[in-house]
mmCIF file of C-alpha atoms in Angstrom:
data_model
loop_
_atom_site.group_PDB
_atom_site.id
_atom_site.type_symbol
_atom_site.label_atom_id
_atom_site.label_comp_id
_atom_site.label_asym_id
_atom_site.label_seq_id
_atom_site.Cartn_x
_atom_site.Cartn_y
_atom_site.Cartn_z
ATOM 1 C CA UNK A 5 114.292 113.578 96.549
ATOM 2 C CA UNK A 6 111.446 114.295 98.967
ATOM 3 C CA UNK A 7 108.067 112.918 97.886
ATOM 4 C CA UNK A 8 104.716 113.272 99.586
ATOM 5 C CA UNK A 9 101.627 111.833 97.911
ATOM 6 C CA UNK A 10 98.184 112.701 99.149
ATOM 7 C CA UNK A 11 95.922 109.681 99.558
ATOM 8 C CA UNK A 12 93.879 108.043 96.857
ATOM 9 C CA UNK A 13 90.598 109.240 95.348
ATOM 10 C CA UNK A 14 91.412 112.935 95.530
ATOM 11 C CA UNK A 15 90.086 115.364 92.913
ATOM 12 C CA UNK A 16 92.779 116.188 90.378
ATOM 13 C CA UNK A 17 93.751 119.803 89.603
ATOM 14 C CA UNK A 18 91.883 120.912 92.713
ATOM 15 C CA UNK A 19 93.438 124.047 94.235
ATOM 16 C CA UNK A 20 92.857 122.899 97.825
ATOM 17 C CA UNK A 21 94.376 119.473 97.166
ATOM 18 C CA UNK A 22 97.379 120.865 95.292
ATOM 19 C CA UNK A 23 98.108 123.472 97.945
ATOM 20 C CA UNK A 24 97.737 120.871 100.700
ATOM 21 C CA UNK A 25 100.286 118.543 99.115
ATOM 22 C CA UNK A 26 102.699 121.410 98.437
ATOM 23 C CA UNK A 27 102.524 122.473 102.087
ATOM 24 C CA UNK A 28 103.215 118.947 103.403
ATOM 25 C CA UNK A 29 106.143 118.348 101.045
ATOM 26 C CA UNK A 30 107.646 121.779 101.778
ATOM 27 C CA UNK A 31 107.508 121.048 105.509
ATOM 28 C CA UNK A 32 109.107 117.613 105.001
ATOM 29 C CA UNK A 33 111.963 119.138 103.014
ATOM 30 C CA UNK A 34 112.344 122.393 104.934
ATOM 31 C CA UNK A 35 111.946 124.250 101.647
ATOM 32 C CA UNK A 36 109.555 126.744 100.083
ATOM 33 C CA UNK A 37 106.240 125.450 98.737
ATOM 34 C CA UNK A 38 107.123 127.230 95.473
ATOM 35 C CA UNK A 39 109.839 124.602 94.917
ATOM 36 C CA UNK A 40 107.382 121.713 95.091
ATOM 37 C CA UNK A 41 106.662 120.007 91.769
ATOM 38 C CA UNK A 42 103.466 118.043 91.235
ATOM 39 C CA UNK A 43 102.505 114.844 89.414
ATOM 40 C CA UNK A 44 98.861 114.036 88.758
ATOM 41 C CA UNK A 45 98.181 110.373 88.040
ATOM 42 C CA UNK A 46 94.479 109.644 87.396
ATOM 43 C CA UNK A 47 92.627 106.436 88.057
ATOM 44 C CA UNK A 48 91.842 104.453 84.967
ATOM 45 C CA UNK A 49 88.708 102.513 84.158
ATOM 46 C CA UNK A 50 88.294 99.748 81.589
ATOM 47 C CA UNK A 51 84.712 99.847 80.313
ATOM 48 C CA UNK A 52 85.414 96.996 77.881
ATOM 49 C CA UNK A 53 88.388 94.695 77.365
ATOM 50 C CA UNK A 54 88.740 93.248 80.865
ATOM 51 C CA UNK A 55 91.194 90.396 81.554
ATOM 52 C CA UNK A 56 92.436 90.114 77.962
ATOM 53 C CA UNK A 57 95.367 92.531 77.777
ATOM 54 C CA UNK A 58 97.777 89.850 79.038
ATOM 55 C CA UNK A 59 96.688 87.701 76.071
ATOM 56 C CA UNK A 60 97.308 90.455 73.505
ATOM 57 C CA UNK A 61 93.637 91.312 73.121
ATOM 58 C CA UNK A 62 92.059 94.636 72.188
ATOM 59 C CA UNK A 63 90.978 96.872 75.061
ATOM 60 C CA UNK A 64 89.275 100.172 75.765
ATOM 61 C CA UNK A 65 89.983 102.520 78.607
ATOM 62 C CA UNK A 66 89.738 106.053 79.912
ATOM 63 C CA UNK A 67 90.686 107.949 83.028
ATOM 64 C CA UNK A 68 88.534 109.738 85.596
ATOM 65 C CA UNK A 69 89.082 113.016 87.402
ATOM 66 C CA UNK A 70 90.107 111.310 90.643
ATOM 67 C CA UNK A 71 93.480 109.803 91.409
ATOM 68 C CA UNK A 72 96.869 110.386 93.000
ATOM 69 C CA UNK A 73 98.557 113.714 93.655
ATOM 70 C CA UNK A 74 102.293 113.351 94.222
ATOM 71 C CA UNK A 75 104.337 116.323 95.332
ATOM 72 C CA UNK A 76 108.132 116.209 95.224
ATOM 73 C CA UNK A 77 111.281 118.312 95.543
ATOM 74 C CA UNK A 78 114.608 117.217 93.997
ATOM 75 C CA UNK A 79 117.006 117.149 96.946
ATOM 76 C CA UNK A 80 120.348 117.168 95.147
ATOM 77 C CA UNK A 81 121.446 113.888 96.752
ATOM 78 C CA UNK A 82 120.601 110.215 96.268
ATOM 79 C CA UNK A 83 118.259 109.868 99.244
ATOM 80 C CA UNK A 84 114.509 109.359 98.659
ATOM 81 C CA UNK A 85 112.074 110.076 101.498
ATOM 82 C CA UNK A 86 108.432 109.210 100.947
ATOM 83 C CA UNK A 87 105.305 109.717 103.062
ATOM 84 C CA UNK A 88 101.675 109.063 102.271
ATOM 85 C CA UNK A 89 98.522 110.960 103.126
ATOM 86 C CA UNK A 90 96.653 107.637 103.137
ATOM 87 C CA UNK A 91 99.009 105.021 104.598
ATOM 88 C CA UNK A 92 101.125 105.012 107.737
ATOM 89 C CA UNK A 93 104.886 104.809 107.872
ATOM 90 C CA UNK A 94 107.787 106.373 106.051
ATOM 91 C CA UNK A 95 109.820 104.961 103.166
ATOM 92 C CA UNK A 96 113.508 105.714 102.687
ATOM 93 C CA UNK A 97 115.914 104.394 100.076
ATOM 94 C CA UNK A 98 118.725 105.610 97.840
ATOM 95 C CA UNK A 99 118.558 105.855 94.075
ATOM 96 C CA UNK A 100 122.113 104.527 93.805
ATOM 97 C CA UNK A 101 121.036 101.261 95.447
ATOM 98 C CA UNK A 102 120.509 98.476 92.910
ATOM 99 C CA UNK A 103 116.919 97.264 93.234
ATOM 100 C CA UNK A 104 116.059 93.579 92.950
ATOM 101 C CA UNK A 105 112.659 91.992 92.279
ATOM 102 C CA UNK A 106 110.530 91.537 95.376
ATOM 103 C CA UNK A 107 109.476 88.100 94.178
ATOM 104 C CA UNK A 108 111.900 85.240 93.580
ATOM 105 C CA UNK A 109 109.620 82.666 92.003
ATOM 106 C CA UNK A 110 106.122 81.325 91.608
ATOM 107 C CA UNK A 111 105.315 78.248 93.671
ATOM 108 C CA UNK A 112 101.922 76.718 92.971
ATOM 109 C CA UNK A 113 101.060 80.028 91.289
ATOM 110 C CA UNK A 114 101.734 81.936 94.525
ATOM 111 C CA UNK A 115 104.298 84.696 94.470
ATOM 112 C CA UNK A 116 107.215 84.049 96.812
ATOM 113 C CA UNK A 117 108.580 87.341 98.092
ATOM 114 C CA UNK A 118 112.150 87.980 99.066
ATOM 115 C CA UNK A 119 112.751 88.373 102.767
ATOM 116 C CA UNK A 120 112.957 91.908 104.069
ATOM 117 C CA UNK A 121 113.332 93.641 107.397
ATOM 118 C CA UNK A 122 111.290 96.563 106.158
ATOM 119 C CA UNK A 123 108.007 97.335 107.880
ATOM 120 C CA UNK A 124 104.724 95.887 106.644
ATOM 121 C CA UNK A 125 103.577 99.418 105.776
ATOM 122 C CA UNK A 126 106.444 99.819 103.302
ATOM 123 C CA UNK A 127 105.657 96.401 101.852
ATOM 124 C CA UNK A 128 102.111 97.576 101.264
ATOM 125 C CA UNK A 129 102.793 100.841 99.474
ATOM 126 C CA UNK A 130 106.485 101.758 99.297
ATOM 127 C CA UNK A 131 107.232 98.913 96.905
ATOM 128 C CA UNK A 132 105.843 100.861 93.934
ATOM 129 C CA UNK A 133 108.406 103.620 94.450
ATOM 130 C CA UNK A 134 111.204 101.059 94.611
ATOM 131 C CA UNK A 135 109.664 99.329 91.614
ATOM 132 C CA UNK A 136 109.829 102.557 89.611
ATOM 133 C CA UNK A 137 113.542 102.801 90.379
ATOM 134 C CA UNK A 138 113.964 99.117 89.456
ATOM 135 C CA UNK A 139 112.270 99.719 86.092
ATOM 136 C CA UNK A 140 114.480 102.693 85.261
ATOM 137 C CA UNK A 141 117.610 100.804 86.324
ATOM 138 C CA UNK A 142 116.551 97.827 84.208
ATOM 139 C CA UNK A 143 116.638 100.082 81.165
ATOM 140 C CA UNK A 144 120.027 101.472 82.139
ATOM 141 C CA UNK A 145 118.669 104.834 83.262
ATOM 142 C CA UNK A 146 120.821 104.924 86.379
ATOM 143 C CA UNK A 147 119.896 107.886 88.533
ATOM 144 C CA UNK A 148 122.243 110.365 90.601
ATOM 145 C CA UNK A 149 99.437 105.872 90.823
ATOM 146 C CA UNK A 150 101.146 104.292 91.626
ATOM 147 C CA UNK A 151 104.122 103.274 89.565
ATOM 148 C CA UNK A 152 103.323 105.900 86.922
ATOM 149 C CA UNK A 153 103.323 108.737 89.470
ATOM 150 C CA UNK A 154 106.672 107.623 90.869
ATOM 151 C CA UNK A 155 108.134 107.158 87.395
ATOM 152 C CA UNK A 156 107.156 110.663 86.312
ATOM 153 C CA UNK A 157 108.512 112.177 89.532
ATOM 154 C CA UNK A 158 111.841 110.327 89.332
ATOM 155 C CA UNK A 159 112.244 111.163 85.644
ATOM 156 C CA UNK A 160 111.440 114.831 86.166
ATOM 157 C CA UNK A 161 113.753 115.158 89.163
ATOM 158 C CA UNK A 162 116.608 113.601 87.200
ATOM 159 C CA UNK A 163 115.997 115.453 83.911
ATOM 160 C CA UNK A 164 115.110 112.300 81.972
ATOM 161 C CA UNK A 165 113.035 112.631 78.804
ATOM 162 C CA UNK A 166 110.879 109.530 78.465
ATOM 163 C CA UNK A 167 108.014 108.977 76.012
ATOM 164 C CA UNK A 168 104.607 107.645 77.118
ATOM 165 C CA UNK A 169 105.252 104.372 75.271
ATOM 166 C CA UNK A 170 108.571 103.931 77.095
ATOM 167 C CA UNK A 171 106.846 104.587 80.417
ATOM 168 C CA UNK A 172 104.229 101.970 79.592
ATOM 169 C CA UNK A 173 107.069 99.476 79.327
ATOM 170 C CA UNK A 174 108.710 100.766 82.516
ATOM 171 C CA UNK A 175 105.468 100.408 84.471
ATOM 172 C CA UNK A 176 105.034 96.908 83.071
ATOM 173 C CA UNK A 177 108.488 96.137 84.479
ATOM 174 C CA UNK A 178 107.360 97.354 87.914
ATOM 175 C CA UNK A 179 104.412 94.979 87.972
ATOM 176 C CA UNK A 180 105.753 92.024 85.940
ATOM 177 C CA UNK A 181 109.442 92.161 86.775
ATOM 178 C CA UNK A 182 109.533 93.698 90.258
ATOM 179 C CA UNK A 183 106.245 92.603 91.839
ATOM 180 C CA UNK A 184 105.743 89.354 89.893
ATOM 181 C CA UNK A 185 102.206 90.111 88.697
ATOM 182 C CA UNK A 186 101.500 88.607 85.266
ATOM 183 C CA UNK A 187 99.263 91.369 83.965
ATOM 184 C CA UNK A 188 99.316 93.195 80.637
ATOM 185 C CA UNK A 189 99.645 96.857 79.685
ATOM 186 C CA UNK A 190 96.074 98.082 80.022
ATOM 187 C CA UNK A 191 96.432 100.114 83.225
ATOM 188 C CA UNK A 192 99.548 102.050 82.316
ATOM 189 C CA UNK A 193 98.387 102.619 78.725
ATOM 190 C CA UNK A 194 95.133 104.148 79.910
ATOM 191 C CA UNK A 195 96.831 106.398 82.451
ATOM 192 C CA UNK A 196 99.482 107.656 80.039
ATOM 193 C CA UNK A 197 97.609 107.815 76.720
ATOM 194 C CA UNK A 198 94.090 108.937 77.601
ATOM 195 C CA UNK A 199 92.623 112.267 76.542
ATOM 196 C CA UNK A 200 89.475 113.956 77.844
ATOM 197 C CA UNK A 201 86.388 113.021 75.853
ATOM 198 C CA UNK A 202 88.040 110.058 74.152
ATOM 199 C CA UNK A 203 87.865 106.335 74.596
ATOM 200 C CA UNK A 204 91.392 104.953 74.380
ATOM 201 C CA UNK A 205 91.620 101.863 72.179
ATOM 202 C CA UNK A 206 94.707 99.655 72.244
ATOM 203 C CA UNK A 207 95.716 96.460 70.517
ATOM 204 C CA UNK A 208 97.847 94.865 73.237
ATOM 205 C CA UNK A 209 99.523 92.515 70.758
ATOM 206 C CA UNK A 210 100.765 95.160 68.304
ATOM 207 C CA UNK A 211 100.845 98.053 70.870
ATOM 208 C CA UNK A 212 98.952 100.195 68.371
ATOM 209 C CA UNK A 213 96.535 102.636 69.915
ATOM 210 C CA UNK A 214 94.099 105.346 68.952
ATOM 211 C CA UNK A 215 91.815 107.833 70.659
ATOM 212 C CA UNK A 216 88.169 107.433 69.674
ATOM 213 C CA UNK A 217 86.093 110.599 69.850
ATOM 214 C CA UNK A 218 82.304 110.703 69.471
ATOM 215 C CA UNK A 219 81.627 111.475 65.799
ATOM 216 C CA UNK A 220 79.189 114.240 66.602
ATOM 217 C CA UNK A 221 78.924 117.946 65.970
ATOM 218 C CA UNK A 222 81.007 119.904 68.444
ATOM 219 C CA UNK A 223 78.028 121.087 70.497
ATOM 220 C CA UNK A 224 76.523 117.553 70.428
ATOM 221 C CA UNK A 225 79.800 116.051 71.633
ATOM 222 C CA UNK A 226 79.957 118.525 74.506
ATOM 223 C CA UNK A 227 76.350 117.700 75.446
ATOM 224 C CA UNK A 228 77.071 113.963 75.296
ATOM 225 C CA UNK A 229 80.097 114.260 77.599
ATOM 226 C CA UNK A 230 78.023 116.281 80.072
ATOM 227 C CA UNK A 231 75.161 113.787 79.951
ATOM 228 C CA UNK A 232 76.871 111.040 81.964
ATOM 229 C CA UNK A 233 78.894 110.573 85.108
ATOM 230 C CA UNK A 234 81.034 107.641 86.184
ATOM 231 C CA UNK A 235 80.369 105.993 89.527
ATOM 232 C CA UNK A 236 83.303 104.436 91.352
ATOM 233 C CA UNK A 237 81.867 102.183 94.066
ATOM 234 C CA UNK A 238 84.248 100.741 96.646
ATOM 235 C CA UNK A 239 83.754 97.233 98.045
ATOM 236 C CA UNK A 240 86.069 97.461 101.041
ATOM 237 C CA UNK A 241 88.150 94.520 99.777
ATOM 238 C CA UNK A 242 91.827 95.441 99.950
ATOM 239 C CA UNK A 243 93.851 92.315 99.138
ATOM 240 C CA UNK A 244 96.656 93.129 96.705
ATOM 241 C CA UNK A 245 96.743 91.178 93.448
ATOM 242 C CA UNK A 246 100.316 90.127 94.193
ATOM 243 C CA UNK A 247 99.052 88.289 97.296
ATOM 244 C CA UNK A 248 96.165 86.616 95.469
ATOM 245 C CA UNK A 249 96.975 83.617 93.240
ATOM 246 C CA UNK A 250 93.654 83.966 91.400
ATOM 247 C CA UNK A 251 94.911 86.515 88.897
ATOM 248 C CA UNK A 252 98.025 84.588 87.877
ATOM 249 C CA UNK A 253 96.002 81.355 87.782
ATOM 250 C CA UNK A 254 93.653 82.881 85.213
ATOM 251 C CA UNK A 255 96.583 83.978 83.066
ATOM 252 C CA UNK A 256 97.981 80.425 83.148
ATOM 253 C CA UNK A 257 94.571 78.996 82.205
ATOM 254 C CA UNK A 258 94.271 81.339 79.224
ATOM 255 C CA UNK A 259 97.725 80.281 78.069
ATOM 256 C CA UNK A 260 96.799 76.602 78.392
ATOM 257 C CA UNK A 261 93.644 77.202 76.357
ATOM 258 C CA UNK A 262 95.788 78.873 73.702
ATOM 259 C CA UNK A 263 98.164 75.870 73.654
ATOM 260 C CA UNK A 264 95.310 73.451 73.024
ATOM 261 C CA UNK A 265 93.807 75.587 70.269
ATOM 262 C CA UNK A 266 97.143 76.282 68.583
ATOM 263 C CA UNK A 267 98.040 72.590 68.649
ATOM 264 C CA UNK A 268 94.665 71.676 67.171
ATOM 265 C CA UNK A 269 95.122 74.191 64.355
ATOM 266 C CA UNK A 270 98.724 73.159 63.590
ATOM 267 C CA UNK A 271 100.368 76.276 65.045
ATOM 268 C CA UNK A 272 102.284 74.772 67.981
ATOM 269 C CA UNK A 273 105.309 76.997 67.418
ATOM 270 C CA UNK A 274 103.433 80.208 68.168
ATOM 271 C CA UNK A 275 103.560 81.712 71.657
ATOM 272 C CA UNK A 276 100.628 80.359 73.706
ATOM 273 C CA UNK A 277 98.526 83.528 73.721
ATOM 274 C CA UNK A 278 94.879 83.598 72.730
ATOM 275 C CA UNK A 279 95.618 86.540 70.421
ATOM 276 C CA UNK A 280 97.636 84.090 68.292
ATOM 277 C CA UNK A 281 94.537 81.948 67.780
ATOM 278 C CA UNK A 282 92.471 83.035 64.788
ATOM 279 C CA UNK A 283 88.746 83.378 65.533
ATOM 280 C CA UNK A 284 88.026 80.777 62.851
ATOM 281 C CA UNK A 285 90.399 78.313 64.539
ATOM 282 C CA UNK A 286 88.714 78.969 67.885
ATOM 283 C CA UNK A 287 85.272 78.225 66.439
ATOM 284 C CA UNK A 288 86.561 75.069 64.733
ATOM 285 C CA UNK A 289 88.397 73.616 67.734
ATOM 286 C CA UNK A 290 86.800 75.060 70.889
ATOM 287 C CA UNK A 291 85.119 71.691 71.504
ATOM 288 C CA UNK A 292 88.561 70.280 72.368
ATOM 289 C CA UNK A 293 88.822 72.529 75.450
ATOM 290 C CA UNK A 294 87.878 71.148 78.849
ATOM 291 C CA UNK A 295 85.182 73.125 80.666
ATOM 292 C CA UNK A 296 87.349 75.583 82.611
ATOM 293 C CA UNK A 297 89.590 76.426 79.656
ATOM 294 C CA UNK A 298 86.516 76.736 77.424
ATOM 295 C CA UNK A 299 85.103 79.422 79.708
ATOM 296 C CA UNK A 300 88.372 81.380 79.709
ATOM 297 C CA UNK A 301 88.572 81.279 75.904
ATOM 298 C CA UNK A 302 84.895 82.226 75.566
ATOM 299 C CA UNK A 303 85.525 85.311 77.679
ATOM 300 C CA UNK A 304 88.549 86.305 75.606
ATOM 301 C CA UNK A 305 86.882 86.030 72.198
ATOM 302 C CA UNK A 306 83.533 87.476 73.260
ATOM 303 C CA UNK A 307 85.245 90.372 75.057
ATOM 304 C CA UNK A 308 87.215 91.257 71.936
ATOM 305 C CA UNK A 309 83.922 91.524 70.055
ATOM 306 C CA UNK A 310 82.391 93.672 72.804
ATOM 307 C CA UNK A 311 85.327 96.072 72.561
ATOM 308 C CA UNK A 312 84.809 96.538 68.816
ATOM 309 C CA UNK A 313 81.065 97.057 69.240
ATOM 310 C CA UNK A 314 81.702 99.385 72.169
ATOM 311 C CA UNK A 315 83.967 101.606 70.100
ATOM 312 C CA UNK A 316 81.187 101.928 67.528
ATOM 313 C CA UNK A 317 78.628 102.780 70.212
ATOM 314 C CA UNK A 318 80.929 105.378 71.789
ATOM 315 C CA UNK A 319 81.749 106.963 68.442
ATOM 316 C CA UNK A 320 78.041 107.331 67.665
ATOM 317 C CA UNK A 321 77.258 108.746 71.111
ATOM 318 C CA UNK A 322 74.991 105.809 71.984
ATOM 319 C CA UNK A 323 75.410 105.494 75.751
ATOM 320 C CA UNK A 324 72.560 102.986 76.074
ATOM 321 C CA UNK A 325 74.243 100.427 73.794
ATOM 322 C CA UNK A 326 77.646 101.220 75.288
ATOM 323 C CA UNK A 327 76.273 100.554 78.767
ATOM 324 C CA UNK A 328 74.639 97.264 77.796
ATOM 325 C CA UNK A 329 77.965 96.011 76.478
ATOM 326 C CA UNK A 330 79.681 97.014 79.742
ATOM 327 C CA UNK A 331 77.126 95.060 81.775
ATOM 328 C CA UNK A 332 77.534 92.026 79.486
ATOM 329 C CA UNK A 333 81.283 92.276 79.976
ATOM 330 C CA UNK A 334 80.785 92.279 83.744
ATOM 331 C CA UNK A 335 78.593 89.195 83.536
ATOM 332 C CA UNK A 336 81.213 87.383 81.444
ATOM 333 C CA UNK A 337 83.828 88.237 84.080
ATOM 334 C CA UNK A 338 81.663 86.403 86.601
ATOM 335 C CA UNK A 339 80.449 83.465 84.501
ATOM 336 C CA UNK A 340 83.346 82.826 82.109
ATOM 337 C CA UNK A 341 86.442 84.342 83.704
ATOM 338 C CA UNK A 342 85.139 83.384 87.146
ATOM 339 C CA UNK A 343 86.592 86.268 89.071
ATOM 340 C CA UNK A 344 84.981 88.415 91.683
ATOM 341 C CA UNK A 345 84.542 87.738 95.373
ATOM 342 C CA UNK A 346 80.962 87.684 96.641
ATOM 343 C CA UNK A 347 80.995 91.337 97.812
ATOM 344 C CA UNK A 348 82.155 92.507 94.367
ATOM 345 C CA UNK A 349 79.486 90.471 92.612
ATOM 346 C CA UNK A 350 76.852 91.888 94.930
ATOM 347 C CA UNK A 351 78.115 95.411 94.295
ATOM 348 C CA UNK A 352 78.000 94.819 90.529
ATOM 349 C CA UNK A 353 74.417 93.571 90.747
ATOM 350 C CA UNK A 354 73.393 96.595 92.845
ATOM 351 C CA UNK A 355 74.928 98.991 90.336
ATOM 352 C CA UNK A 356 73.110 97.311 87.450
ATOM 353 C CA UNK A 357 69.833 97.916 89.317
ATOM 354 C CA UNK A 358 70.641 101.489 90.339
ATOM 355 C CA UNK A 359 68.498 104.295 88.850
ATOM 356 C CA UNK A 360 69.899 105.869 85.711
ATOM 357 C CA UNK A 361 72.788 103.402 85.271
ATOM 358 C CA UNK A 362 73.628 102.560 81.650
ATOM 359 C CA UNK A 363 76.037 99.750 82.496
ATOM 360 C CA UNK A 364 78.392 98.449 85.188
ATOM 361 C CA UNK A 365 81.271 96.029 85.722
ATOM 362 C CA UNK A 366 84.215 95.231 88.013
ATOM 363 C CA UNK A 367 87.284 97.397 88.046
ATOM 364 C CA UNK A 368 90.700 96.493 89.455
ATOM 365 C CA UNK A 369 90.947 93.035 87.786
ATOM 366 C CA UNK A 370 87.935 91.657 89.659
ATOM 367 C CA UNK A 371 89.794 90.145 92.625
ATOM 368 C CA UNK A 372 89.526 93.143 94.929
ATOM 369 C CA UNK A 373 88.637 96.821 94.939
ATOM 370 C CA UNK A 374 85.651 98.338 93.252
ATOM 371 C CA UNK A 375 83.073 98.459 90.495
ATOM 372 C CA UNK A 376 82.396 101.211 87.990
ATOM 373 C CA UNK A 377 79.219 102.324 86.263
ATOM 374 C CA UNK A 378 78.217 104.849 83.622
ATOM 375 C CA UNK A 379 75.142 106.722 84.797
ATOM 376 C CA UNK A 380 72.817 109.459 83.561
ATOM 377 C CA UNK A 381 74.291 112.671 85.001
ATOM 378 C CA UNK A 382 70.891 113.849 86.203
ATOM 379 C CA UNK A 383 70.492 110.717 88.349
ATOM 380 C CA UNK A 384 74.066 110.264 89.556
ATOM 381 C CA UNK A 385 73.432 111.471 93.125
ATOM 382 C CA UNK A 386 70.314 109.306 93.408
ATOM 383 C CA UNK A 387 72.185 106.290 92.053
ATOM 384 C CA UNK A 388 75.134 106.788 94.411
ATOM 385 C CA UNK A 389 72.807 106.964 97.421
ATOM 386 C CA UNK A 390 70.993 103.801 96.273
ATOM 387 C CA UNK A 391 74.267 101.891 95.908
ATOM 388 C CA UNK A 392 75.547 102.985 99.351
ATOM 389 C CA UNK A 393 72.314 101.947 101.065
ATOM 390 C CA UNK A 394 71.884 98.629 99.280
ATOM 391 C CA UNK A 395 75.502 97.569 99.697
ATOM 392 C CA UNK A 396 75.384 98.317 103.424
ATOM 393 C CA UNK A 397 72.388 95.996 103.770
ATOM 394 C CA UNK A 398 74.331 93.108 102.227
ATOM 395 C CA UNK A 399 77.845 93.831 103.514
ATOM 396 C CA UNK A 400 77.596 95.947 106.691
ATOM 397 C CA UNK A 401 81.031 94.860 107.905
ATOM 398 C CA UNK A 402 82.889 95.885 104.755
ATOM 399 C CA UNK A 403 80.742 98.955 104.140
ATOM 400 C CA UNK A 404 81.372 100.278 107.646
ATOM 401 C CA UNK A 405 85.137 100.244 106.979
ATOM 402 C CA UNK A 406 84.752 102.710 104.091
ATOM 403 C CA UNK A 407 84.646 106.454 104.600
ATOM 404 C CA UNK A 408 81.016 107.288 103.668
ATOM 405 C CA UNK A 409 82.232 110.254 101.606
ATOM 406 C CA UNK A 410 84.314 107.892 99.452
ATOM 407 C CA UNK A 411 82.053 104.821 99.335
ATOM 408 C CA UNK A 412 80.585 105.808 95.967
ATOM 409 C CA UNK A 413 82.448 108.540 94.118
ATOM 410 C CA UNK A 414 80.780 110.507 91.343
ATOM 411 C CA UNK A 415 83.446 111.103 88.701
ATOM 412 C CA UNK A 416 83.856 112.628 85.280
ATOM 413 C CA UNK A 417 86.129 111.628 82.406
ATOM 414 C CA UNK A 418 89.748 112.702 82.949
ATOM 415 C CA UNK A 419 93.070 113.438 81.281
ATOM 416 C CA UNK A 420 96.368 111.565 81.148
ATOM 417 C CA UNK A 421 99.053 111.514 83.847
ATOM 418 C CA UNK A 422 101.466 114.446 83.745
ATOM 419 C CA UNK A 423 103.814 116.702 85.658
ATOM 420 C CA UNK A 424 102.262 120.105 86.292
#
């Protein structure tokens, strides 16, 4: 199979982008551009529910109209050739090769990767394609965005029918099983389940989900969805979560907090997840937690409440209240979950001050990447310019590494990932 993804942050269902990817893939394969199939995998955002999916919490999410375009042609053999429009290098592997996890163990909460003679470029981006194959092989689907984009391409090329819920589990296997990242199912759920105009709600403990639409008249709903834009502001930080022990450390701390609370409430036999701690038990025994664990638990329980209130605000079309909850969530990420490098915190604070912004927070788990904000559509361009200028004043080195056209993207709500 020949695959050729265009780089990140491209508009989805854009004729120029689609045609460009088709042309590149056709040239790689020596085939007609009419044979090229396309996967669109949008970026997801998590307005509320950050850092709690791995503990079985409730989360909210949606996608934006920017993301990954992946073009591919089934080749009729077992060879996979992959090139990127964003990263250097070329990835080659065979689908009849048995894939093994890239990590072998955790040592002092750092992921130990298996040795490899592959280039650093492949280690940086080709691993998600191999991870998709690993996930499918792990579920005995042996074959003649990201992981989601690769999964959909591999499944389509090999005539596999896989439900969104199954693909959520497969993508979890890529990140948990193959890459060794101890995250939950928020990202893949948002990408696969979202629908335009809806806030996706998921209970990560029960896996139940629903799409929450504004409970407005049809013309009012349309006006509400046109009244805001979503800013995606890049920090310039690029460290992968798998190379940063901070994320896995926070997961371990949440689990330790759950152990203390479950022991105090006489429920030692339950799995040490904060979702197994009843809110009443938390209130009764939170004084037994040492300071760090107390902050992690406070974030978990307060974030669950913000998600519930956020769903109500979204359903009523109240963007002001929705935005305030998002900003409070971002502050809890800093104060209670204690994530966010200095540039990300500065970017968050700039977004909160930007004209027309309803609310802002980290995106990308808070250890790298970007921040998002909901903003009044009529002030989106002004806000984006303000954020670019102010961030450059504070972080000229990082800001200068970002393409000015992509430093602050003005996005709209999007759809789910799919094969066109």
